[in-house]
Amino acid sequence: MKIGIAIGDIRGTAPLAEVVGQVSTAADAGFTTAWAAQAFGMDALTTLAVAGGSVPGIGLGTAVVPTPQRHPLVLASHALTVQAATDNRLTLGIGAGIATMVDGMFGLPHDRPVHRMREYLSALDPLLHGETVSYQGETTRAVGAVTVPGAQPPTVLLAAMGPAMLRLAGELTDGTVTWMTGPNTLCDHIVPTVSAAARTAGRSAPRVVAGLPVCVTNDESAVRARIAAAFGLAGQVPEYRAVLDREGVAGPQDVAIVGDEGTVLREVQRLADAGVTEFMAAPFGTSQEQQRTIDLLAGSQP
């Protein structure tokens, strides 16, 4: 199992120069990928274009960009521009978005998310491959093409937790990316469902990227309390509540990887045993706690 590092807002608000420094640190430590989430601050794809232009070598990924507020033509243009700016190192992670945010913040429809995503991908995939589309679906319409010299189509991952979205991920994309999903759910639900769908569709074995907060500490209970405060919203929305309930836990603090060095390494190994292909570690805590975590994970890589 490979290990990547989350950068940017998910680790706390930071200036762009500091986020670029996080990518540089990850590259120097030998991590596979620097992952940026689209939250309420910096644009994830723009951040990766800036950072990737300054830091060579390391893979770059979004985990994830919500699609409802981005037309396929717009997202294809943005993603391919990042490819051109970073020597084609982008993994494009996308998702349907949290329904309450899609509606409450943007005033956009969020019904039938799997159907909407199927139509969205039907337009996005050919656009990423430089093809001209004239797609007329029930929820998505796209007519045109995107041309970015030097850009290759990125790997696409679909955020998926429910069975239908996981099947779609296996059928139409290169795999899935999860957040706040524990090892039992990954082993018994996520990995087998997306893998079976990929086999049925005649695709290669899917990538399964699992994201979790992680903190190496001698005060586990205090850190879990801070994680509960920082990520408590995830335990309330239906999308995350479903996988937390499947795992049998109360909230994000219970699936986060927290403890001393030995404990953290054992929990990371559980992800590998579950069939995860890349752990997206989101270092949590003070700068000292995050650095201790990064040092341990860097040293644990093959």
PDB file of C-alpha atoms in Angstrom:
ATOM      1  CA  MET A   1       0.000   0.000   0.000  1.00  0.00           C
ATOM      2  CA  LYS A   2       1.251   3.451  -0.938  1.00  0.00           C
ATOM      3  CA  ILE A   3       1.000   6.437   1.373  1.00  0.00           C
ATOM      4  CA  GLY A   4       0.047   9.941   0.309  1.00  0.00           C
ATOM      5  CA  ILE A   5      -0.386  13.104   2.379  1.00  0.00           C
ATOM      6  CA  ALA A   6      -3.307  15.520   2.554  1.00  0.00           C
ATOM      7  CA  ILE A   7      -2.357  19.170   2.164  1.00  0.00           C
ATOM      8  CA  GLY A   8      -4.098  22.484   2.623  1.00  0.00           C
ATOM      9  CA  ASP A   9      -7.337  23.323   4.389  1.00  0.00           C
ATOM     10  CA  ILE A  10      -7.962  19.861   5.785  1.00  0.00           C
ATOM     11  CA  ARG A  11      -4.867  20.331   7.959  1.00  0.00           C
ATOM     12  CA  GLY A  12      -5.829  23.868   8.972  1.00  0.00           C
ATOM     13  CA  THR A  13      -5.991  27.235   7.242  1.00  0.00           C
ATOM     14  CA  ALA A  14      -2.604  28.219   5.846  1.00  0.00           C
ATOM     15  CA  PRO A  15      -1.196  30.689   3.288  1.00  0.00           C
ATOM     16  CA  LEU A  16      -0.561  29.333  -0.197  1.00  0.00           C
ATOM     17  CA  ALA A  17       3.207  29.456   0.291  1.00  0.00           C
ATOM     18  CA  GLU A  18       2.854  27.217   3.343  1.00  0.00           C
ATOM     19  CA  VAL A  19       0.712  24.748   1.404  1.00  0.00           C
ATOM     20  CA  VAL A  20       3.349  24.619  -1.327  1.00  0.00           C
ATOM     21  CA  GLY A  21       5.816  23.904   1.479  1.00  0.00           C
ATOM     22  CA  GLN A  22       3.650  20.994   2.608  1.00  0.00           C
ATOM     23  CA  VAL A  23       3.892  19.529  -0.892  1.00  0.00           C
ATOM     24  CA  SER A  24       7.649  20.030  -0.920  1.00  0.00           C
ATOM     25  CA  THR A  25       7.972  18.313   2.460  1.00  0.00           C
ATOM     26  CA  ALA A  26       5.859  15.411   1.221  1.00  0.00           C
ATOM     27  CA  ALA A  27       7.996  15.055  -1.904  1.00  0.00           C
ATOM     28  CA  ASP A  28      11.243  15.141   0.078  1.00  0.00           C
ATOM     29  CA  ALA A  29       9.863  12.469   2.434  1.00  0.00           C
ATOM     30  CA  GLY A  30       9.033  10.162  -0.468  1.00  0.00           C
ATOM     31  CA  PHE A  31       5.251  10.181  -0.234  1.00  0.00           C
ATOM     32  CA  THR A  32       3.389   9.065  -3.335  1.00  0.00           C
ATOM     33  CA  THR A  33       0.830  11.842  -3.705  1.00  0.00           C
ATOM     34  CA  ALA A  34      -0.117  15.216  -2.258  1.00  0.00           C
ATOM     35  CA  TRP A  35      -3.921  15.338  -1.962  1.00  0.00           C
ATOM     36  CA  ALA A  36      -5.968  18.544  -1.844  1.00  0.00           C
ATOM     37  CA  ALA A  37      -9.609  18.692  -0.796  1.00  0.00           C
ATOM     38  CA  GLN A  38     -12.060  21.221  -2.169  1.00  0.00           C
ATOM     39  CA  ALA A  39     -13.455  22.863   0.949  1.00  0.00           C
ATOM     40  CA  PHE A  40     -14.294  26.495   1.746  1.00  0.00           C
ATOM     41  CA  GLY A  41     -10.896  28.034   1.128  1.00  0.00           C
ATOM     42  CA  MET A  42      -8.412  27.685  -1.688  1.00  0.00           C
ATOM     43  CA  ASP A  43      -9.439  26.092  -4.963  1.00  0.00           C
ATOM     44  CA  ALA A  44      -7.974  22.591  -4.903  1.00  0.00           C
ATOM     45  CA  LEU A  45      -7.022  22.332  -8.570  1.00  0.00           C
ATOM     46  CA  THR A  46      -5.454  25.796  -8.674  1.00  0.00           C
ATOM     47  CA  THR A  47      -3.489  24.967  -5.533  1.00  0.00           C
ATOM     48  CA  LEU A  48      -2.140  21.801  -7.146  1.00  0.00           C
ATOM     49  CA  ALA A  49      -1.189  23.667 -10.321  1.00  0.00           C
ATOM     50  CA  VAL A  50       0.788  26.204  -8.298  1.00  0.00           C
ATOM     51  CA  ALA A  51       2.385  23.618  -6.025  1.00  0.00           C
ATOM     52  CA  GLY A  52       3.081  21.159  -8.815  1.00  0.00           C
ATOM     53  CA  GLY A  53       4.782  23.859 -10.837  1.00  0.00           C
ATOM     54  CA  SER A  54       7.161  24.449  -7.934  1.00  0.00           C
ATOM     55  CA  VAL A  55       7.648  20.885  -6.699  1.00  0.00           C
ATOM     56  CA  PRO A  56       8.604  18.209  -9.251  1.00  0.00           C
ATOM     57  CA  GLY A  57       8.086  14.487  -9.067  1.00  0.00           C
ATOM     58  CA  ILE A  58       5.341  13.901  -6.535  1.00  0.00           C
ATOM     59  CA  GLY A  59       1.878  12.865  -7.683  1.00  0.00           C
ATOM     60  CA  LEU A  60      -0.955  15.346  -7.188  1.00  0.00           C
ATOM     61  CA  GLY A  61      -4.585  14.548  -6.451  1.00  0.00           C
ATOM     62  CA  THR A  62      -7.935  16.044  -5.557  1.00  0.00           C
ATOM     63  CA  ALA A  63      -9.933  14.324  -2.846  1.00  0.00           C
ATOM     64  CA  VAL A  64     -12.323  15.528  -3.929  1.00  0.00           C
ATOM     65  CA  VAL A  65     -13.790  18.165  -6.239  1.00  0.00           C
ATOM     66  CA  PRO A  66     -17.610  18.236  -6.020  1.00  0.00           C
ATOM     67  CA  THR A  67     -19.196  18.181  -9.463  1.00  0.00           C
ATOM     68  CA  PRO A  68     -22.633  19.829  -9.092  1.00  0.00           C
ATOM     69  CA  GLN A  69     -21.284  23.387  -9.302  1.00  0.00           C
ATOM     70  CA  ARG A  70     -18.805  22.592 -12.099  1.00  0.00           C
ATOM     71  CA  HIS A  71     -20.006  21.902 -15.619  1.00  0.00           C
ATOM     72  CA  PRO A  72     -18.098  19.041 -17.295  1.00  0.00           C
ATOM     73  CA  LEU A  73     -16.619  21.423 -19.867  1.00  0.00           C
ATOM     74  CA  VAL A  74     -15.342  23.663 -17.058  1.00  0.00           C
ATOM     75  CA  LEU A  75     -13.911  20.838 -14.970  1.00  0.00           C
ATOM     76  CA  ALA A  76     -12.256  19.232 -18.007  1.00  0.00           C
ATOM     77  CA  SER A  77     -10.603  22.537 -18.881  1.00  0.00           C
ATOM     78  CA  HIS A  78      -9.415  23.047 -15.323  1.00  0.00           C
ATOM     79  CA  ALA A  79      -8.109  19.508 -14.873  1.00  0.00           C
ATOM     80  CA  LEU A  80      -6.287  19.437 -18.215  1.00  0.00           C
ATOM     81  CA  THR A  81      -4.706  22.806 -17.457  1.00  0.00           C
ATOM     82  CA  VAL A  82      -3.352  21.338 -14.222  1.00  0.00           C
ATOM     83  CA  GLN A  83      -2.001  18.421 -16.247  1.00  0.00           C
ATOM     84  CA  ALA A  84      -0.210  20.790 -18.610  1.00  0.00           C
ATOM     85  CA  ALA A  85       1.233  22.743 -15.686  1.00  0.00           C
ATOM     86  CA  THR A  86       2.482  19.719 -13.732  1.00  0.00           C
ATOM     87  CA  ASP A  87       3.860  17.265 -16.315  1.00  0.00           C
ATOM     88  CA  ASN A  88       0.635  15.228 -16.194  1.00  0.00           C
ATOM     89  CA  ARG A  89       0.790  14.209 -12.529  1.00  0.00           C
ATOM     90  CA  LEU A  90      -2.865  14.762 -11.608  1.00  0.00           C
ATOM     91  CA  THR A  91      -5.315  12.233 -10.228  1.00  0.00           C
ATOM     92  CA  LEU A  92      -8.748  13.819 -10.506  1.00  0.00           C
ATOM     93  CA  GLY A  93     -10.916  12.768  -7.582  1.00  0.00           C
ATOM     94  CA  ILE A  94     -14.512  13.903  -7.943  1.00  0.00           C
ATOM     95  CA  GLY A  95     -17.693  13.448  -5.946  1.00  0.00           C
ATOM     96  CA  ALA A  96     -21.401  14.216  -5.888  1.00  0.00           C
ATOM     97  CA  GLY A  97     -20.984  16.549  -2.916  1.00  0.00           C
ATOM     98  CA  ILE A  98     -22.792  16.682   0.415  1.00  0.00           C
ATOM     99  CA  ALA A  99     -26.479  17.115  -0.353  1.00  0.00           C
ATOM    100  CA  THR A 100     -27.120  19.722   2.345  1.00  0.00           C
ATOM    101  CA  MET A 101     -24.275  21.866   0.965  1.00  0.00           C
ATOM    102  CA  VAL A 102     -25.196  21.398  -2.689  1.00  0.00           C
ATOM    103  CA  ASP A 103     -28.706  22.618  -1.912  1.00  0.00           C
ATOM    104  CA  GLY A 104     -28.135  24.984   0.995  1.00  0.00           C
ATOM    105  CA  MET A 105     -25.045  26.783  -0.313  1.00  0.00           C
ATOM    106  CA  PHE A 106     -25.467  26.635  -4.079  1.00  0.00           C
ATOM    107  CA  GLY A 107     -29.190  26.134  -4.523  1.00  0.00           C
ATOM    108  CA  LEU A 108     -28.578  23.215  -6.861  1.00  0.00           C
ATOM    109  CA  PRO A 109     -30.538  19.951  -7.147  1.00  0.00           C
ATOM    110  CA  HIS A 110     -29.105  16.907  -5.418  1.00  0.00           C
ATOM    111  CA  ASP A 111     -31.696  14.220  -6.107  1.00  0.00           C
ATOM    112  CA  ARG A 112     -30.699  10.976  -7.861  1.00  0.00           C
ATOM    113  CA  PRO A 113     -26.960  11.472  -7.231  1.00  0.00           C
ATOM    114  CA  VAL A 114     -25.912   8.215  -8.908  1.00  0.00           C
ATOM    115  CA  HIS A 115     -27.927   8.970 -12.037  1.00  0.00           C
ATOM    116  CA  ARG A 116     -26.557  12.516 -12.154  1.00  0.00           C
ATOM    117  CA  MET A 117     -23.002  11.249 -11.733  1.00  0.00           C
ATOM    118  CA  ARG A 118     -23.421   8.651 -14.481  1.00  0.00           C
ATOM    119  CA  GLU A 119     -24.517  11.369 -16.888  1.00  0.00           C
ATOM    120  CA  TYR A 120     -21.771  13.713 -15.705  1.00  0.00           C
ATOM    121  CA  LEU A 121     -19.078  11.086 -16.279  1.00  0.00           C
ATOM    122  CA  SER A 122     -20.549  10.286 -19.695  1.00  0.00           C
ATOM    123  CA  ALA A 123     -19.736  13.855 -20.697  1.00  0.00           C
ATOM    124  CA  LEU A 124     -16.543  14.357 -18.684  1.00  0.00           C
ATOM    125  CA  ASP A 125     -14.604  11.271 -19.786  1.00  0.00           C
ATOM    126  CA  PRO A 126     -14.554  12.009 -23.528  1.00  0.00           C
ATOM    127  CA  LEU A 127     -13.777  15.663 -22.822  1.00  0.00           C
ATOM    128  CA  LEU A 128     -10.732  14.651 -20.779  1.00  0.00           C
ATOM    129  CA  HIS A 129      -9.614  12.560 -23.758  1.00  0.00           C
ATOM    130  CA  GLY A 130      -9.816  15.517 -26.127  1.00  0.00           C
ATOM    131  CA  GLU A 131     -12.987  14.397 -27.855  1.00  0.00           C
ATOM    132  CA  THR A 132     -15.848  16.581 -29.006  1.00  0.00           C
ATOM    133  CA  VAL A 133     -19.072  15.827 -27.183  1.00  0.00           C
ATOM    134  CA  SER A 134     -22.715  16.478 -27.854  1.00  0.00           C
ATOM    135  CA  TYR A 135     -24.261  14.944 -24.784  1.00  0.00           C
ATOM    136  CA  GLN A 136     -27.934  15.450 -23.972  1.00  0.00           C
ATOM    137  CA  GLY A 137     -28.986  13.704 -20.782  1.00  0.00           C
ATOM    138  CA  GLU A 138     -31.764  14.309 -18.310  1.00  0.00           C
ATOM    139  CA  THR A 139     -29.526  16.177 -15.874  1.00  0.00           C
ATOM    140  CA  THR A 140     -26.392  16.987 -17.895  1.00  0.00           C
ATOM    141  CA  ARG A 141     -25.958  18.697 -21.234  1.00  0.00           C
ATOM    142  CA  ALA A 142     -22.554  19.331 -22.755  1.00  0.00           C
ATOM    143  CA  VAL A 143     -21.672  20.353 -26.295  1.00  0.00           C
ATOM    144  CA  GLY A 144     -18.112  21.166 -27.296  1.00  0.00           C
ATOM    145  CA  ALA A 145     -14.508  20.172 -26.737  1.00  0.00           C
ATOM    146  CA  VAL A 146     -11.519  21.153 -24.613  1.00  0.00           C
ATOM    147  CA  THR A 147      -8.058  21.422 -26.139  1.00  0.00           C
ATOM    148  CA  VAL A 148      -5.024  21.875 -23.885  1.00  0.00           C
ATOM    149  CA  PRO A 149      -1.712  21.167 -25.665  1.00  0.00           C
ATOM    150  CA  GLY A 150       0.532  18.724 -23.807  1.00  0.00           C
ATOM    151  CA  ALA A 151      -2.180  17.570 -21.410  1.00  0.00           C
ATOM    152  CA  GLN A 152      -2.966  13.886 -21.039  1.00  0.00           C
ATOM    153  CA  PRO A 153      -6.242  12.607 -19.569  1.00  0.00           C
ATOM    154  CA  PRO A 154      -5.846  12.261 -15.786  1.00  0.00           C
ATOM    155  CA  THR A 155      -6.750   9.222 -13.772  1.00  0.00           C
ATOM    156  CA  VAL A 156     -10.281   9.726 -12.422  1.00  0.00           C
ATOM    157  CA  LEU A 157     -11.462   8.476  -9.036  1.00  0.00           C
ATOM    158  CA  LEU A 158     -15.011   8.743  -7.749  1.00  0.00           C
ATOM    159  CA  ALA A 159     -15.830   9.375  -4.100  1.00  0.00           C
ATOM    160  CA  ALA A 160     -18.218   6.590  -3.198  1.00  0.00           C
ATOM    161  CA  MET A 161     -19.595   5.066  -0.018  1.00  0.00           C
ATOM    162  CA  GLY A 162     -22.982   3.603  -0.944  1.00  0.00           C
ATOM    163  CA  PRO A 163     -23.321   0.414  -3.030  1.00  0.00           C
ATOM    164  CA  ALA A 164     -24.721   2.070  -6.166  1.00  0.00           C
ATOM    165  CA  MET A 165     -22.072   4.803  -6.303  1.00  0.00           C
ATOM    166  CA  LEU A 166     -19.347   2.225  -5.657  1.00  0.00           C
ATOM    167  CA  ARG A 167     -20.615   0.138  -8.558  1.00  0.00           C
ATOM    168  CA  LEU A 168     -20.543   3.234 -10.751  1.00  0.00           C
ATOM    169  CA  ALA A 169     -16.975   3.967  -9.635  1.00  0.00           C
ATOM    170  CA  GLY A 170     -15.868   0.485 -10.621  1.00  0.00           C
ATOM    171  CA  GLU A 171     -17.732   0.595 -13.912  1.00  0.00           C
ATOM    172  CA  LEU A 172     -16.771   4.033 -15.238  1.00  0.00           C
ATOM    173  CA  THR A 173     -13.697   5.286 -13.358  1.00  0.00           C
ATOM    174  CA  ASP A 174     -10.285   4.132 -12.188  1.00  0.00           C
ATOM    175  CA  GLY A 175     -11.377   3.563  -8.607  1.00  0.00           C
ATOM    176  CA  THR A 176     -12.684   5.259  -5.510  1.00  0.00           C
ATOM    177  CA  VAL A 177     -11.577   7.592  -2.755  1.00  0.00           C
ATOM    178  CA  THR A 178     -13.115   7.596   0.718  1.00  0.00           C
ATOM    179  CA  TRP A 179     -13.007   9.859   3.740  1.00  0.00           C
ATOM    180  CA  MET A 180     -13.791   8.937   7.342  1.00  0.00           C
ATOM    181  CA  THR A 181     -14.351   5.302   6.418  1.00  0.00           C
ATOM    182  CA  GLY A 182     -13.015   2.698   8.837  1.00  0.00           C
ATOM    183  CA  PRO A 183     -11.069  -0.494   8.105  1.00  0.00           C
ATOM    184  CA  ASN A 184     -13.957  -2.908   8.612  1.00  0.00           C
ATOM    185  CA  THR A 185     -16.162  -1.022   6.161  1.00  0.00           C
ATOM    186  CA  LEU A 186     -13.314  -0.785   3.680  1.00  0.00           C
ATOM    187  CA  CYS A 187     -12.659  -4.522   3.924  1.00  0.00           C
ATOM    188  CA  ASP A 188     -16.238  -5.787   3.895  1.00  0.00           C
ATOM    189  CA  HIS A 189     -17.979  -3.190   1.732  1.00  0.00           C
ATOM    190  CA  ILE A 190     -15.885  -0.635  -0.167  1.00  0.00           C
ATOM    191  CA  VAL A 191     -13.117  -2.801  -1.631  1.00  0.00           C
ATOM    192  CA  PRO A 192     -15.214  -5.836  -2.649  1.00  0.00           C
ATOM    193  CA  THR A 193     -18.033  -3.759  -4.150  1.00  0.00           C
ATOM    194  CA  VAL A 194     -15.878  -1.497  -6.316  1.00  0.00           C
ATOM    195  CA  SER A 195     -13.592  -4.393  -7.289  1.00  0.00           C
ATOM    196  CA  ALA A 196     -16.494  -6.592  -8.394  1.00  0.00           C
ATOM    197  CA  ALA A 197     -17.926  -3.777 -10.490  1.00  0.00           C
ATOM    198  CA  ALA A 198     -14.579  -3.188 -12.181  1.00  0.00           C
ATOM    199  CA  ARG A 199     -14.230  -6.880 -13.011  1.00  0.00           C
ATOM    200  CA  THR A 200     -17.740  -7.015 -14.459  1.00  0.00           C
ATOM    201  CA  ALA A 201     -16.967  -3.969 -16.601  1.00  0.00           C
ATOM    202  CA  GLY A 202     -13.715  -5.513 -17.832  1.00  0.00           C
ATOM    203  CA  ARG A 203     -11.598  -2.816 -16.206  1.00  0.00           C
ATOM    204  CA  SER A 204      -8.310  -3.124 -14.354  1.00  0.00           C
ATOM    205  CA  ALA A 205      -8.283  -3.598 -10.593  1.00  0.00           C
ATOM    206  CA  PRO A 206      -9.412  -0.269  -9.134  1.00  0.00           C
ATOM    207  CA  ARG A 207      -7.431   2.120  -7.022  1.00  0.00           C
ATOM    208  CA  VAL A 208      -8.877   2.451  -3.531  1.00  0.00           C
ATOM    209  CA  VAL A 209      -7.661   5.572  -1.751  1.00  0.00           C
ATOM    210  CA  ALA A 210      -8.717   5.820   1.898  1.00  0.00           C
ATOM    211  CA  GLY A 211      -8.429   9.126   3.709  1.00  0.00           C
ATOM    212  CA  LEU A 212      -8.343   9.447   7.493  1.00  0.00           C
ATOM    213  CA  PRO A 213      -7.011  11.906  10.052  1.00  0.00           C
ATOM    214  CA  VAL A 214      -3.891  10.540  11.688  1.00  0.00           C
ATOM    215  CA  CYS A 215      -1.917  11.736  14.684  1.00  0.00           C
ATOM    216  CA  VAL A 216       1.039  10.238  16.513  1.00  0.00           C
ATOM    217  CA  THR A 217       0.625  11.238  20.139  1.00  0.00           C
ATOM    218  CA  ASN A 218       1.062  10.122  23.732  1.00  0.00           C
ATOM    219  CA  ASP A 219      -2.338  11.569  24.676  1.00  0.00           C
ATOM    220  CA  GLU A 220      -4.803   9.645  22.544  1.00  0.00           C
ATOM    221  CA  SER A 221      -7.982  10.650  24.361  1.00  0.00           C
ATOM    222  CA  ALA A 222      -7.230  14.370  24.136  1.00  0.00           C
ATOM    223  CA  VAL A 223      -6.481  14.161  20.424  1.00  0.00           C
ATOM    224  CA  ARG A 224      -9.641  12.183  19.711  1.00  0.00           C
ATOM    225  CA  ALA A 225     -11.620  14.868  21.541  1.00  0.00           C
ATOM    226  CA  ARG A 226     -10.056  17.529  19.309  1.00  0.00           C
ATOM    227  CA  ILE A 227     -10.852  15.479  16.209  1.00  0.00           C
ATOM    228  CA  ALA A 228     -14.460  15.179  17.354  1.00  0.00           C
ATOM    229  CA  ALA A 229     -14.642  18.960  17.623  1.00  0.00           C
ATOM    230  CA  ALA A 230     -12.921  19.610  14.303  1.00  0.00           C
ATOM    231  CA  PHE A 231     -14.749  17.024  12.193  1.00  0.00           C
ATOM    232  CA  GLY A 232     -17.985  16.594  14.121  1.00  0.00           C
ATOM    233  CA  LEU A 233     -20.103  17.757  11.179  1.00  0.00           C
ATOM    234  CA  ALA A 234     -19.128  14.625   9.258  1.00  0.00           C
ATOM    235  CA  GLY A 235     -20.840  12.554  11.902  1.00  0.00           C
ATOM    236  CA  GLN A 236     -24.123  14.363  11.307  1.00  0.00           C
ATOM    237  CA  VAL A 237     -24.608  14.360   7.533  1.00  0.00           C
ATOM    238  CA  PRO A 238     -26.270  11.257   6.039  1.00  0.00           C
ATOM    239  CA  GLU A 239     -23.452  10.500   3.584  1.00  0.00           C
ATOM    240  CA  TYR A 240     -20.844  10.015   6.326  1.00  0.00           C
ATOM    241  CA  ARG A 241     -23.285   8.825   8.963  1.00  0.00           C
ATOM    242  CA  ALA A 242     -23.987   5.771   6.815  1.00  0.00           C
ATOM    243  CA  VAL A 243     -20.380   4.543   6.802  1.00  0.00           C
ATOM    244  CA  LEU A 244     -19.832   5.455  10.440  1.00  0.00           C
ATOM    245  CA  ASP A 245     -22.903   3.410  11.357  1.00  0.00           C
ATOM    246  CA  ARG A 246     -21.673   0.559   9.183  1.00  0.00           C
ATOM    247  CA  GLU A 247     -18.393   0.677  11.095  1.00  0.00           C
ATOM    248  CA  GLY A 248     -20.319   0.765  14.384  1.00  0.00           C
ATOM    249  CA  VAL A 249     -18.766   3.977  15.713  1.00  0.00           C
ATOM    250  CA  ALA A 250     -20.089   7.229  17.103  1.00  0.00           C
ATOM    251  CA  GLY A 251     -18.128   9.703  15.009  1.00  0.00           C
ATOM    252  CA  PRO A 252     -14.998  10.627  13.042  1.00  0.00           C
ATOM    253  CA  GLN A 253     -12.884  10.542  16.193  1.00  0.00           C
ATOM    254  CA  ASP A 254     -13.432   6.789  16.351  1.00  0.00           C
ATOM    255  CA  VAL A 255     -12.130   5.984  12.860  1.00  0.00           C
ATOM    256  CA  ALA A 256      -9.197   8.407  12.988  1.00  0.00           C
ATOM    257  CA  ILE A 257      -5.806   6.766  13.441  1.00  0.00           C
ATOM    258  CA  VAL A 258      -4.466   8.040  16.756  1.00  0.00           C
ATOM    259  CA  GLY A 259      -1.901   6.756  19.220  1.00  0.00           C
ATOM    260  CA  ASP A 260       1.781   6.168  19.729  1.00  0.00           C
ATOM    261  CA  GLU A 261       4.061   5.034  16.920  1.00  0.00           C
ATOM    262  CA  GLY A 262       3.312   1.344  17.301  1.00  0.00           C
ATOM    263  CA  THR A 263      -0.432   1.874  17.442  1.00  0.00           C
ATOM    264  CA  VAL A 264      -0.465   4.085  14.348  1.00  0.00           C
ATOM    265  CA  LEU A 265       1.615   1.637  12.327  1.00  0.00           C
ATOM    266  CA  ARG A 266      -0.679  -1.240  13.286  1.00  0.00           C
ATOM    267  CA  GLU A 267      -3.763   0.722  12.217  1.00  0.00           C
ATOM    268  CA  VAL A 268      -2.153   1.706   8.914  1.00  0.00           C
ATOM    269  CA  GLN A 269      -1.398  -1.972   8.294  1.00  0.00           C
ATOM    270  CA  ARG A 270      -5.098  -2.755   8.846  1.00  0.00           C
ATOM    271  CA  LEU A 271      -5.895  -0.520   5.876  1.00  0.00           C
ATOM    272  CA  ALA A 272      -3.425  -2.403   3.711  1.00  0.00           C
ATOM    273  CA  ASP A 273      -4.907  -5.700   4.856  1.00  0.00           C
ATOM    274  CA  ALA A 274      -8.366  -4.404   3.919  1.00  0.00           C
ATOM    275  CA  GLY A 275      -7.261  -3.975   0.301  1.00  0.00           C
ATOM    276  CA  VAL A 276      -6.641  -0.218   0.284  1.00  0.00           C
ATOM    277  CA  THR A 277      -4.126   0.681  -2.424  1.00  0.00           C
ATOM    278  CA  GLU A 278      -3.190   4.117  -1.033  1.00  0.00           C
ATOM    279  CA  PHE A 279      -3.628   5.650   2.400  1.00  0.00           C
ATOM    280  CA  MET A 280      -4.314   9.374   2.222  1.00  0.00           C
ATOM    281  CA  ALA A 281      -3.002  10.450   5.594  1.00  0.00           C
ATOM    282  CA  ALA A 282      -4.316  13.759   6.898  1.00  0.00           C
ATOM    283  CA  PRO A 283      -1.843  14.774   9.637  1.00  0.00           C
ATOM    284  CA  PHE A 284      -3.820  16.261  12.507  1.00  0.00           C
ATOM    285  CA  GLY A 285      -2.919  18.542  15.374  1.00  0.00           C
ATOM    286  CA  THR A 286      -0.262  21.075  16.206  1.00  0.00           C
ATOM    287  CA  SER A 287       2.698  21.587  13.895  1.00  0.00           C
ATOM    288  CA  GLN A 288       4.766  19.412  16.210  1.00  0.00           C
ATOM    289  CA  GLU A 289       2.155  16.633  16.194  1.00  0.00           C
ATOM    290  CA  GLN A 290       1.856  16.786  12.434  1.00  0.00           C
ATOM    291  CA  GLN A 291       5.616  16.616  11.978  1.00  0.00           C
ATOM    292  CA  ARG A 292       5.895  13.627  14.317  1.00  0.00           C
ATOM    293  CA  THR A 293       3.186  11.904  12.276  1.00  0.00           C
ATOM    294  CA  ILE A 294       4.837  12.712   8.950  1.00  0.00           C
ATOM    295  CA  ASP A 295       8.215  11.465  10.196  1.00  0.00           C
ATOM    296  CA  LEU A 296       6.717   8.135  11.252  1.00  0.00           C
ATOM    297  CA  LEU A 297       4.789   7.576   8.034  1.00  0.00           C
ATOM    298  CA  ALA A 298       7.765   8.570   5.890  1.00  0.00           C
ATOM    299  CA  GLY A 299       9.942   6.085   7.688  1.00  0.00           C
ATOM    300  CA  SER A 300       7.392   3.291   7.291  1.00  0.00           C
ATOM    301  CA  GLN A 301       7.350   3.371   3.497  1.00  0.00           C
ATOM    302  CA  PRO A 302       9.082   0.628   1.491  1.00  0.00           C
TER     303      PRO A 302
END
